[in-house]
PDB file of C-alpha atoms in Angstrom:
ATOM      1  CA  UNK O 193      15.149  22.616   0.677  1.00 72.00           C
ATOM      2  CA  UNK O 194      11.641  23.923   0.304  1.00 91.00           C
ATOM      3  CA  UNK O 195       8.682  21.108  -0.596  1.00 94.00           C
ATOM      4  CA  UNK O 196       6.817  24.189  -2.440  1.00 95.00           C
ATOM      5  CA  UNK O 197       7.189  22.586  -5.841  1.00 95.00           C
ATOM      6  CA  UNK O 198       5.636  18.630  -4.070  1.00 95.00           C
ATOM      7  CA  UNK O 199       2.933  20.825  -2.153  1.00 96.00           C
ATOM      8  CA  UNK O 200       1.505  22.251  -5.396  1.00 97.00           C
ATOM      9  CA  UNK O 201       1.503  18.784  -7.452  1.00 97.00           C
ATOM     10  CA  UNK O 202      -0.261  17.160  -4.364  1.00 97.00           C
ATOM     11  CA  UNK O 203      -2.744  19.897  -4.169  1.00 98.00           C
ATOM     12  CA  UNK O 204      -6.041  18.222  -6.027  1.00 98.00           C
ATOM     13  CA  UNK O 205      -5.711  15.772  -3.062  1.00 98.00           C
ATOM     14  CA  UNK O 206      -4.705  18.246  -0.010  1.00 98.00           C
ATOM     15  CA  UNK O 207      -7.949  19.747  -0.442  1.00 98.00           C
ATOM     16  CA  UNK O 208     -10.289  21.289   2.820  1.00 98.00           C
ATOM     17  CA  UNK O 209     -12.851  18.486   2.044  1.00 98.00           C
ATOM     18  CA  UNK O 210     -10.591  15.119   1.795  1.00 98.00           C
ATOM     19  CA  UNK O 211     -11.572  13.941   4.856  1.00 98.00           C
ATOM     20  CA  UNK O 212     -15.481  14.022   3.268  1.00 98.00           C
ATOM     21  CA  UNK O 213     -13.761  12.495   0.110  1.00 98.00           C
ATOM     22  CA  UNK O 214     -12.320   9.788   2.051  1.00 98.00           C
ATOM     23  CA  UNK O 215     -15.377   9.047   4.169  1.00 98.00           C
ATOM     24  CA  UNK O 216     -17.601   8.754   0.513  1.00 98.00           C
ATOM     25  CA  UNK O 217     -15.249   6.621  -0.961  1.00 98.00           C
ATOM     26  CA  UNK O 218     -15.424   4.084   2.289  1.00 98.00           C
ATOM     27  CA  UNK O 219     -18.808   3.894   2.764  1.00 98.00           C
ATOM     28  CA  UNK O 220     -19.272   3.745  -1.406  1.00 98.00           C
ATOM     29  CA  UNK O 221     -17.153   0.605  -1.198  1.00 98.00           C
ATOM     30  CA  UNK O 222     -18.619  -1.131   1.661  1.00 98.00           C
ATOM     31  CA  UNK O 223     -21.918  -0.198   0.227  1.00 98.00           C
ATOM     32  CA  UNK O 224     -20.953  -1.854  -3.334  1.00 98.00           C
ATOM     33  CA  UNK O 225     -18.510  -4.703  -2.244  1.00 98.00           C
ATOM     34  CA  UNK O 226     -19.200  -5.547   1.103  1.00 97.00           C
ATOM     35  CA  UNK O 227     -17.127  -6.010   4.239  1.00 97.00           C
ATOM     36  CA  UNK O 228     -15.599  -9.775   3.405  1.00 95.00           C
ATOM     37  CA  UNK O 229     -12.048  -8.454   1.875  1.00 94.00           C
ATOM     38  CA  UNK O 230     -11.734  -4.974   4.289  1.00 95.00           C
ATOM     39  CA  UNK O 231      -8.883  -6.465   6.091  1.00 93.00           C
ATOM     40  CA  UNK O 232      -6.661  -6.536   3.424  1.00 89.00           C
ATOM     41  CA  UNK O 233      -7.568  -3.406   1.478  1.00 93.00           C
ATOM     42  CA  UNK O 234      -5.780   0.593   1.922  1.00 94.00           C
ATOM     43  CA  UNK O 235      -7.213   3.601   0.569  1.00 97.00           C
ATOM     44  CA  UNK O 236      -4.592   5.368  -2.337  1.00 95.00           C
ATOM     45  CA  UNK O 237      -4.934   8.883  -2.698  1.00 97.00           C
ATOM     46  CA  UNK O 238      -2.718   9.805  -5.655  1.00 97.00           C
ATOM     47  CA  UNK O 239      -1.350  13.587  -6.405  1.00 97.00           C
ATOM     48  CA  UNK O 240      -4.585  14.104  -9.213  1.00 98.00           C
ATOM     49  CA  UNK O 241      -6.732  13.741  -6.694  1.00 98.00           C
ATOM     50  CA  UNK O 242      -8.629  10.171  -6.913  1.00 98.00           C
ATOM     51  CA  UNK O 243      -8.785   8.033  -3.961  1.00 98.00           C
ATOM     52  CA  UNK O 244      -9.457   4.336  -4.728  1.00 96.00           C
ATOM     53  CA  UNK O 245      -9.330   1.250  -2.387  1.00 96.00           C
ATOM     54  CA  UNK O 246      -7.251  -2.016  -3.393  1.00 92.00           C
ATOM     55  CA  UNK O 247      -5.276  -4.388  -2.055  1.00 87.00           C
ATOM     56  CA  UNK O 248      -2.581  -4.007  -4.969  1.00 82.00           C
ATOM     57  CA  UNK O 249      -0.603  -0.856  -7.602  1.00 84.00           C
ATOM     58  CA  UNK O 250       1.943   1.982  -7.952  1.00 83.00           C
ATOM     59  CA  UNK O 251       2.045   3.835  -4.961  1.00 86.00           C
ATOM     60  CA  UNK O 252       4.095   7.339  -4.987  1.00 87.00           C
ATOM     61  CA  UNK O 253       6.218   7.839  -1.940  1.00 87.00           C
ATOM     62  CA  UNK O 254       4.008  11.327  -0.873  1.00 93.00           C
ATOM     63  CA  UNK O 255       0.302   9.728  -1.332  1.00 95.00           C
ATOM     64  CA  UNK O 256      -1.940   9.296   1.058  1.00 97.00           C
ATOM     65  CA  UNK O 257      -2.358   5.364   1.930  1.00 95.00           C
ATOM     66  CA  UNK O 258      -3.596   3.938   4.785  1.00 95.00           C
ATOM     67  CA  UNK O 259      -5.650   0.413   6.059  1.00 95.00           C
ATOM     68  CA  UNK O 260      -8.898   0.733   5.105  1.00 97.00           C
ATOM     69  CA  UNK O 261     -10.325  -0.846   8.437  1.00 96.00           C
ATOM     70  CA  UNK O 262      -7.847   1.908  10.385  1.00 96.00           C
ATOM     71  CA  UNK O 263     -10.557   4.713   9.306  1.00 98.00           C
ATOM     72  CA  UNK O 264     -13.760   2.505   9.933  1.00 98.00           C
ATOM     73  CA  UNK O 265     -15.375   1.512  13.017  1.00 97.00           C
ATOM     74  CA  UNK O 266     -17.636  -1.753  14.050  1.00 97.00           C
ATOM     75  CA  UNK O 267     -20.265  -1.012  16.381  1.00 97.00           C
ATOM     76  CA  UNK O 268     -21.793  -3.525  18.934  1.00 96.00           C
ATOM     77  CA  UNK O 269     -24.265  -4.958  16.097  1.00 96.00           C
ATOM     78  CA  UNK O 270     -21.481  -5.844  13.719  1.00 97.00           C
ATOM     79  CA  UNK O 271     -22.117  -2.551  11.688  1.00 97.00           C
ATOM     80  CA  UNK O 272     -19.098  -1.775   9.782  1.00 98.00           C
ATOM     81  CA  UNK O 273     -18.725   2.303   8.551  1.00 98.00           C
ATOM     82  CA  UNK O 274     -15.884   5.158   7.830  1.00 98.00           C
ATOM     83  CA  UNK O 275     -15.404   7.081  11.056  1.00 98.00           C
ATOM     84  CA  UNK O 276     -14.440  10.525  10.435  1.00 98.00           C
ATOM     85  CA  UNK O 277     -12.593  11.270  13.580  1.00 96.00           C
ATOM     86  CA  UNK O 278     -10.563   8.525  12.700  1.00 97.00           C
ATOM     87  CA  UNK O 279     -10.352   9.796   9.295  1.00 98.00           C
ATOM     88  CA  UNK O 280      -9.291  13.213  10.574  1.00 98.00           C
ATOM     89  CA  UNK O 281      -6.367  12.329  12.313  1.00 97.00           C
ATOM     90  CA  UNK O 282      -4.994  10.214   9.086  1.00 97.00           C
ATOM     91  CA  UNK O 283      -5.722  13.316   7.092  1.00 98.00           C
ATOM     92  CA  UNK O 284      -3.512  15.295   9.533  1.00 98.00           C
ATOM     93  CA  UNK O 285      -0.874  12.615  10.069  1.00 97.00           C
ATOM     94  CA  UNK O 286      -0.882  12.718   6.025  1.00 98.00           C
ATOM     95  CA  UNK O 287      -0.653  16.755   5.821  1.00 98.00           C
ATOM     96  CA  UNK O 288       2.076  17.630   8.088  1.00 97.00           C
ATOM     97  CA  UNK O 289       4.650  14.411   6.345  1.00 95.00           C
ATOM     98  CA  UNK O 290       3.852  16.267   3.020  1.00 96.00           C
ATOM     99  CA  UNK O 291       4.681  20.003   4.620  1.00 96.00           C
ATOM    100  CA  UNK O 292       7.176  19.310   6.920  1.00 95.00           C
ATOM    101  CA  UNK O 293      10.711  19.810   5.189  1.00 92.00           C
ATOM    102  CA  UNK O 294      13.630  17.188   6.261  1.00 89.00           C
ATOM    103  CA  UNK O 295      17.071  17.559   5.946  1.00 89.00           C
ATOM    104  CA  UNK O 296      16.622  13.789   3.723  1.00 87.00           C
ATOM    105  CA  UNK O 297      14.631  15.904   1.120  1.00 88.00           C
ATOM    106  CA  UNK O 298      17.612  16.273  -1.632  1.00 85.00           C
ATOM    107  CA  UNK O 299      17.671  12.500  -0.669  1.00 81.00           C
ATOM    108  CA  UNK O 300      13.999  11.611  -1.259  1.00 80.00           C
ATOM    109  CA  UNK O 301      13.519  13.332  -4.541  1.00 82.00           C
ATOM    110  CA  UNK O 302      11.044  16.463  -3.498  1.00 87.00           C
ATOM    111  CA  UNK O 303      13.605  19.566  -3.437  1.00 90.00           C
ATOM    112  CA  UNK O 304      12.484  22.160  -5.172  1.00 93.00           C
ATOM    113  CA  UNK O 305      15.711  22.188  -7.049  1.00 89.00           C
ATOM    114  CA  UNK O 306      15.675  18.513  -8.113  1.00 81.00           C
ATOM    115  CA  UNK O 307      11.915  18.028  -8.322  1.00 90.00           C
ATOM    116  CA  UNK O 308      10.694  16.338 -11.529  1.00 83.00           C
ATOM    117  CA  UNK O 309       7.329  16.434 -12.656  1.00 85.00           C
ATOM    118  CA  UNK O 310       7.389  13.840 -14.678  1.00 80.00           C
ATOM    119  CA  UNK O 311       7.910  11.359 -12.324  1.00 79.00           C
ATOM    120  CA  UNK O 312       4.619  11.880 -11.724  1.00 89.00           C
ATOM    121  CA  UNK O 313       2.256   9.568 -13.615  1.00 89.00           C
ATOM    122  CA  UNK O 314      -1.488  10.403 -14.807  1.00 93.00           C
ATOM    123  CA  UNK O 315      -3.672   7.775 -13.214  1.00 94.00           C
ATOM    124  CA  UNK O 316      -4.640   6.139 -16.696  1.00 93.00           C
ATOM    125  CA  UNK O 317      -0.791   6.082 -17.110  1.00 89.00           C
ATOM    126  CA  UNK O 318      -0.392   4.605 -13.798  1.00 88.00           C
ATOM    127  CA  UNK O 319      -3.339   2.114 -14.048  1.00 89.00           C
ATOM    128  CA  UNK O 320      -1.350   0.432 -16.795  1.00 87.00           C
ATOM    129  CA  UNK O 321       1.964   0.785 -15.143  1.00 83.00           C
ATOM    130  CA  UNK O 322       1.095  -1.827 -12.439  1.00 84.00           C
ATOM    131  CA  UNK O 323      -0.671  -3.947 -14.530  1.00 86.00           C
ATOM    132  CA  UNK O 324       2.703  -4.674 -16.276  1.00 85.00           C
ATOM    133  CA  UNK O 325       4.336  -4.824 -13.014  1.00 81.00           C
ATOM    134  CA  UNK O 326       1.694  -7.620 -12.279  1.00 81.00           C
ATOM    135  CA  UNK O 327       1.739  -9.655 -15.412  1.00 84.00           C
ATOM    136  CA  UNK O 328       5.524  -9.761 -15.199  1.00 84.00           C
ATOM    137  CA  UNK O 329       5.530 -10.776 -11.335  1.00 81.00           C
ATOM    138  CA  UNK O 330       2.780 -13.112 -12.095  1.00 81.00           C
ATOM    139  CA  UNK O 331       4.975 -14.163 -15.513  1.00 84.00           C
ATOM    140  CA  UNK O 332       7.987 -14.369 -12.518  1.00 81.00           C
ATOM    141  CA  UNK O 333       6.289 -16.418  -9.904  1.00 79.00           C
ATOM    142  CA  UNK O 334       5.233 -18.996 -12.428  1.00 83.00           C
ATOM    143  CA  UNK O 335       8.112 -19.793 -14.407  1.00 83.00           C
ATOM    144  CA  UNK O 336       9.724 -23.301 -13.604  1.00 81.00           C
ATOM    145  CA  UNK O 337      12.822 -21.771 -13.225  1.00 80.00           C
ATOM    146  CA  UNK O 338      12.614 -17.812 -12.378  1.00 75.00           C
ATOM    147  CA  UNK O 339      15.291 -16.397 -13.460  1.00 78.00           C
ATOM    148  CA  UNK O 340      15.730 -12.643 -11.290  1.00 72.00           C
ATOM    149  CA  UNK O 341      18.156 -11.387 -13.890  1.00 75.00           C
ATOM    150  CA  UNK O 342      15.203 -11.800 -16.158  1.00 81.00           C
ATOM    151  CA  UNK O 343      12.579 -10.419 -13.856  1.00 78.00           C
ATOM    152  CA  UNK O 344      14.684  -7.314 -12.944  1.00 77.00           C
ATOM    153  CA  UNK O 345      15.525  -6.789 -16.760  1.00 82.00           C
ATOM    154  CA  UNK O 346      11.981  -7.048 -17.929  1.00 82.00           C
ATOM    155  CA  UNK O 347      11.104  -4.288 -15.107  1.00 78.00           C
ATOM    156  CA  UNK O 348      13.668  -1.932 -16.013  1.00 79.00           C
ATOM    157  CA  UNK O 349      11.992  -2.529 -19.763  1.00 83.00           C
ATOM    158  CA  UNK O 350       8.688  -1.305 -17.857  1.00 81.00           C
ATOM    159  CA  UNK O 351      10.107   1.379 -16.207  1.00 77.00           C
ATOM    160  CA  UNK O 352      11.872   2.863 -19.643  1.00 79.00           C
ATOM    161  CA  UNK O 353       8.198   2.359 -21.598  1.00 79.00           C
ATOM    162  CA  UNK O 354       6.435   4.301 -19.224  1.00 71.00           C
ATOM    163  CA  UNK O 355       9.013   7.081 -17.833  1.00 67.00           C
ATOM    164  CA  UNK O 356      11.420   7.041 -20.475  1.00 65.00           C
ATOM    165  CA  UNK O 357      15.548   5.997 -20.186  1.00 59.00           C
ATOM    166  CA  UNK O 358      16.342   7.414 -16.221  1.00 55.00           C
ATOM    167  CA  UNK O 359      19.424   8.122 -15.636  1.00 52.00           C
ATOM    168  CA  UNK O 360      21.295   6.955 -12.399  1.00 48.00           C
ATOM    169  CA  UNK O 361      21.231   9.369  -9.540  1.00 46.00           C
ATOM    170  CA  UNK O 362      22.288   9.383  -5.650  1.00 45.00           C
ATOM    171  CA  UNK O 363      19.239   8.172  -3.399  1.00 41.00           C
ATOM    172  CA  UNK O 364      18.300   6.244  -0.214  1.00 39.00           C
ATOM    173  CA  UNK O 365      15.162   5.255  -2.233  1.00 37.00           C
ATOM    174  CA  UNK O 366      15.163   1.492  -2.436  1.00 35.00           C
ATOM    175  CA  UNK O 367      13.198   2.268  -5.549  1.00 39.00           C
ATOM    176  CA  UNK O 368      13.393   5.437  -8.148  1.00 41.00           C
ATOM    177  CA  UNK O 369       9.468   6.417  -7.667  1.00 45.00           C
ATOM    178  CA  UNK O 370       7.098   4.689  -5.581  1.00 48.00           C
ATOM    179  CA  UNK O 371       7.068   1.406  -4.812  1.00 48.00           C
ATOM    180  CA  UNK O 372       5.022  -1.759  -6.963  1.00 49.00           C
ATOM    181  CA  UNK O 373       2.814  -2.996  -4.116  1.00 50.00           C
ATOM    182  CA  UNK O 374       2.050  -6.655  -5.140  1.00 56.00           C
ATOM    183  CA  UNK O 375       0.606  -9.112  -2.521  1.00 62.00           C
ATOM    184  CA  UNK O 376       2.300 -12.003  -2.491  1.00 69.00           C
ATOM    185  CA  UNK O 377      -0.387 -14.461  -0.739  1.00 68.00           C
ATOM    186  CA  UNK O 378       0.687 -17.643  -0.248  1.00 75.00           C
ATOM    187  CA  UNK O 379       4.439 -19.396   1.022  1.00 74.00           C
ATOM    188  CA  UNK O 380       5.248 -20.906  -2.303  1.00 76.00           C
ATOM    189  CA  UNK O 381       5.874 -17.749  -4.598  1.00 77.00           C
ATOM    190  CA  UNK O 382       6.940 -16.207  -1.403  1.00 75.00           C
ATOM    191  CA  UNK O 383       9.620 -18.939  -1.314  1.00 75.00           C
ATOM    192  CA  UNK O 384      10.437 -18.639  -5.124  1.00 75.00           C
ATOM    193  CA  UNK O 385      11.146 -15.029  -4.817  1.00 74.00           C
ATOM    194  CA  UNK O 386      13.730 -15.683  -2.085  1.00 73.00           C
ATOM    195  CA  UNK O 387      15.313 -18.275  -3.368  1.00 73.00           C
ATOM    196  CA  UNK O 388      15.997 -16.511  -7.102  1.00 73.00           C
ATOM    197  CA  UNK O 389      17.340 -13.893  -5.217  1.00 69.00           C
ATOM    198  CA  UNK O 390      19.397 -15.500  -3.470  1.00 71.00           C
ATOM    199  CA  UNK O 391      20.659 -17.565  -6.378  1.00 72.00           C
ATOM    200  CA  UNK O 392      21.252 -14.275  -8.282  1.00 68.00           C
ATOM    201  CA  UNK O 393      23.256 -12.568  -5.598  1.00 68.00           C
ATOM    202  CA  UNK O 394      25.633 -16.110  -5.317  1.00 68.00           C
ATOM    203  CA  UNK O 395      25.754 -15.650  -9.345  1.00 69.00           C
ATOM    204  CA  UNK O 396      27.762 -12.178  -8.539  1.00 66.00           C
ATOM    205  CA  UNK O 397      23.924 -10.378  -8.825  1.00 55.00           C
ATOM    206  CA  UNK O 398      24.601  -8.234  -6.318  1.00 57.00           C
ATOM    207  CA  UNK O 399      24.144  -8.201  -2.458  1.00 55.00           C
ATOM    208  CA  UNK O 400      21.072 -10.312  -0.755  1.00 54.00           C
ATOM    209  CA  UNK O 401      19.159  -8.893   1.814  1.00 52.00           C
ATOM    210  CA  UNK O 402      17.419 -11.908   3.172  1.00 55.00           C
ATOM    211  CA  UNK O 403      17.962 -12.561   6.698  1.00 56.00           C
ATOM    212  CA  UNK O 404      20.367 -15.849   6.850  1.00 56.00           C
ATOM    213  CA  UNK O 405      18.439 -17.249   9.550  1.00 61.00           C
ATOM    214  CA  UNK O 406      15.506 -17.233   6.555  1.00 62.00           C
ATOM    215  CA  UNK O 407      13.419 -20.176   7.828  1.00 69.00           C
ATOM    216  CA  UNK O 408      10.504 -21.292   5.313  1.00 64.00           C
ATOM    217  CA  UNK O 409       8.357 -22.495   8.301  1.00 70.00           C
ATOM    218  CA  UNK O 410       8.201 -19.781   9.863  1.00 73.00           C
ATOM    219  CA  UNK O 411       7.086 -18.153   6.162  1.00 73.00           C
ATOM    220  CA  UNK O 412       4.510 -20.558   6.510  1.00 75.00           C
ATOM    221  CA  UNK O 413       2.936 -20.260   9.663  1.00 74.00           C
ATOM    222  CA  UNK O 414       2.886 -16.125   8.255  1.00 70.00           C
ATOM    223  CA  UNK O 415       0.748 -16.768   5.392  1.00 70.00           C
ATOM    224  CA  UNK O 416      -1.512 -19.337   7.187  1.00 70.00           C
ATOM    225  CA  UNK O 417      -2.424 -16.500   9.774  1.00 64.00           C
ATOM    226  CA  UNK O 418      -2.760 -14.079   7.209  1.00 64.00           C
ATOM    227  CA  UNK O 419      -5.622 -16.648   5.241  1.00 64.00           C
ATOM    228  CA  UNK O 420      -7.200 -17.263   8.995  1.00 63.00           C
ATOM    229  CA  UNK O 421      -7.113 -13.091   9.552  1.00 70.00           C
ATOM    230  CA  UNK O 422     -10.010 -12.825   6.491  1.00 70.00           C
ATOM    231  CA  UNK O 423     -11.882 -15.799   8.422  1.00 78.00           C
ATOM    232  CA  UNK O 424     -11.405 -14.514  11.865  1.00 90.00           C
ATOM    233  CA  UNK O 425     -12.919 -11.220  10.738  1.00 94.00           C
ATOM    234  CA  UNK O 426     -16.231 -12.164   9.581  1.00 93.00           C
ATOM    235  CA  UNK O 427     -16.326 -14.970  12.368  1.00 94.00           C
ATOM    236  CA  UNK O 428     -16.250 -11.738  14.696  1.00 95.00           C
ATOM    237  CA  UNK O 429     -18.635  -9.846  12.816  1.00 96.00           C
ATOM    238  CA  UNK O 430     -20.798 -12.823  13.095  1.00 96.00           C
ATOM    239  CA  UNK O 431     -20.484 -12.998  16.828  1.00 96.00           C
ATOM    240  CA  UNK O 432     -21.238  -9.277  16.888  1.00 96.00           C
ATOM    241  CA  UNK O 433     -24.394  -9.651  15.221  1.00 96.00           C
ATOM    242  CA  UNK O 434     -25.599 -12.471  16.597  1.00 96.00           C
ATOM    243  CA  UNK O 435     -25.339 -11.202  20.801  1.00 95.00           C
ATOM    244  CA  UNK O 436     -22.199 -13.737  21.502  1.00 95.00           C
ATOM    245  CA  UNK O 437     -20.237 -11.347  23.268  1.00 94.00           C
ATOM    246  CA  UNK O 438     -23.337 -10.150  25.640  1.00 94.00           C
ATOM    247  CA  UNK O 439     -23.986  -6.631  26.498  1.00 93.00           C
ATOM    248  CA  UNK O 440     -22.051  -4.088  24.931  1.00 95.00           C
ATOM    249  CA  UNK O 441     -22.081  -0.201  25.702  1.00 95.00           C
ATOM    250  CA  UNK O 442     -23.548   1.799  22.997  1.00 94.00           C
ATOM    251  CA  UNK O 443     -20.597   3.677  21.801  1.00 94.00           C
ATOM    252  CA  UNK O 444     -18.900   0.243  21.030  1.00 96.00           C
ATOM    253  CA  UNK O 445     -15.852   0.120  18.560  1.00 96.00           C
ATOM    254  CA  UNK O 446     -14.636  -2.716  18.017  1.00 95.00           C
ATOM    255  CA  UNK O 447     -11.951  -1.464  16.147  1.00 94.00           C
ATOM    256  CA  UNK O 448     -10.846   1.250  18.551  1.00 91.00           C
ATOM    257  CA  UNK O 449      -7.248   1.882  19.224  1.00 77.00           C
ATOM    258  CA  UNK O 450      -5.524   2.292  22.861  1.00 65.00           C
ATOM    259  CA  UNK O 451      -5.198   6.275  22.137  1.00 64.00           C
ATOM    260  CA  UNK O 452      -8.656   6.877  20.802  1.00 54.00           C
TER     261      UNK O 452
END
């Protein structure tokens, strides 16, 4: 059950100066970009090594990922920078998951017996892996009719190009390797995607796992206060920088936690 064989591919990331990695590529960002989209962004670190910040891609199940705004901190003139003690503790909450054994390991695809390397995707590789996964959601979400027989079957297509024909094995993993993050920002597609999967599990699909008490409203009012959250943040910063709040305390952080 030993992770010796996952421990050595992560190891140009599990390096003694990722926390000053981490912290470079923040500030880098904010420096380049600005602080407008923060709230929506993580930080990837993949098993070669590169950290990037997105809001979108191929995540592996073992890299280190994270809210971008959970390692920063906003001081009381609306300054927003990486904090390494934050940083820190992510780093360490990241370290022990990847070195602690678990009796699921056999399960989740990193015993040493069952490990396979080439799950494990170059980042070029990777790069165009979700870009496929995107045009084909994207092809998905604005079809007149979407069809998830269709969708599912073009993925599988995707996964075959880029990993080659996998065969069928015993997992808990609701997906063979990583997961396709894809934000899905507004009700509409949100509602398409349901409904074709609901429609293909009444076909004989397969099982749906969407809640029967499903209500689109609610759906709704979710994506409305995720579009105000973007607003609400620089409206904040705003206030911050302009005195609205009154006196604050020097070491100010408006994005502390309860525990820090």
């Amino acid at each position: 059950m030993a992770r010796t064989k996952l421990i050595a591919k992560y190891a140009a990331l599990d390096t003694p100066d990722l926390a000053d990695r981490i912290c470079h590529t923040i500030t880098a960002y904010i420096s380049d970009n600005g602080i407008e989209r923060l709230p929506f962004l993580e930080l990837n670190g993949r098993w070669t090594g590169t950290l990037s910040i997105s809001d979108s891609g191929w995540r592996g199940d073992f890299d280190f990922l994270y809210p971008v705004l959970s390692m920063c901190k906003v001081d009381r003139e609306g300054n927003v920078s990486a904090d390494m003690t934050k940083i820190e503790k992510r780093v360490a909450n990241w370290r022990k998951m990847l070195h602690t054994p678990n009796e699921d390991d056999k399960y989740l695809g990193v015993c040493d017996d069952s490990f396979e390397h080439d799950s494990y995707l170059e980042d070029d590789a990777n790069e165009f892996y979700s870009a496929a996964y995107k045009s084909e959601l994207h092809s998905f979400l604005n079809s007149d009719n979407p069809d998830f027989v269709e969708h599912d079957k073009a993925l599988t297509e995707i996964d075959n190009c880029f990993r080659g024909e996998q065969k069928p094995a015993e997992t808990q993993r609701v997906f063979s390797e990583g997961f396709a993050v894809q934000r899905i920002d507004n009700a509409e597609d949100y509602r398409k995607l349901m409904e074709a999967i609901e429609a293909d599990a009444a076909a004989g699909g397969g099982s749906s796992w969407i809640n029967p008490d499903f209500d689109m409203d609610n759906i709704e009012e979710m994506f409305a206060a995720d579009a105000d959250k973007g607003q609400d943040w620089m409206q904040w910063i705003d206030d911050l920088r302009n005195g609205r709040f009154g006196e604050l305390p020097e070491d100010f952080d408006g994005l502390s936690e309860e525990d820090e």
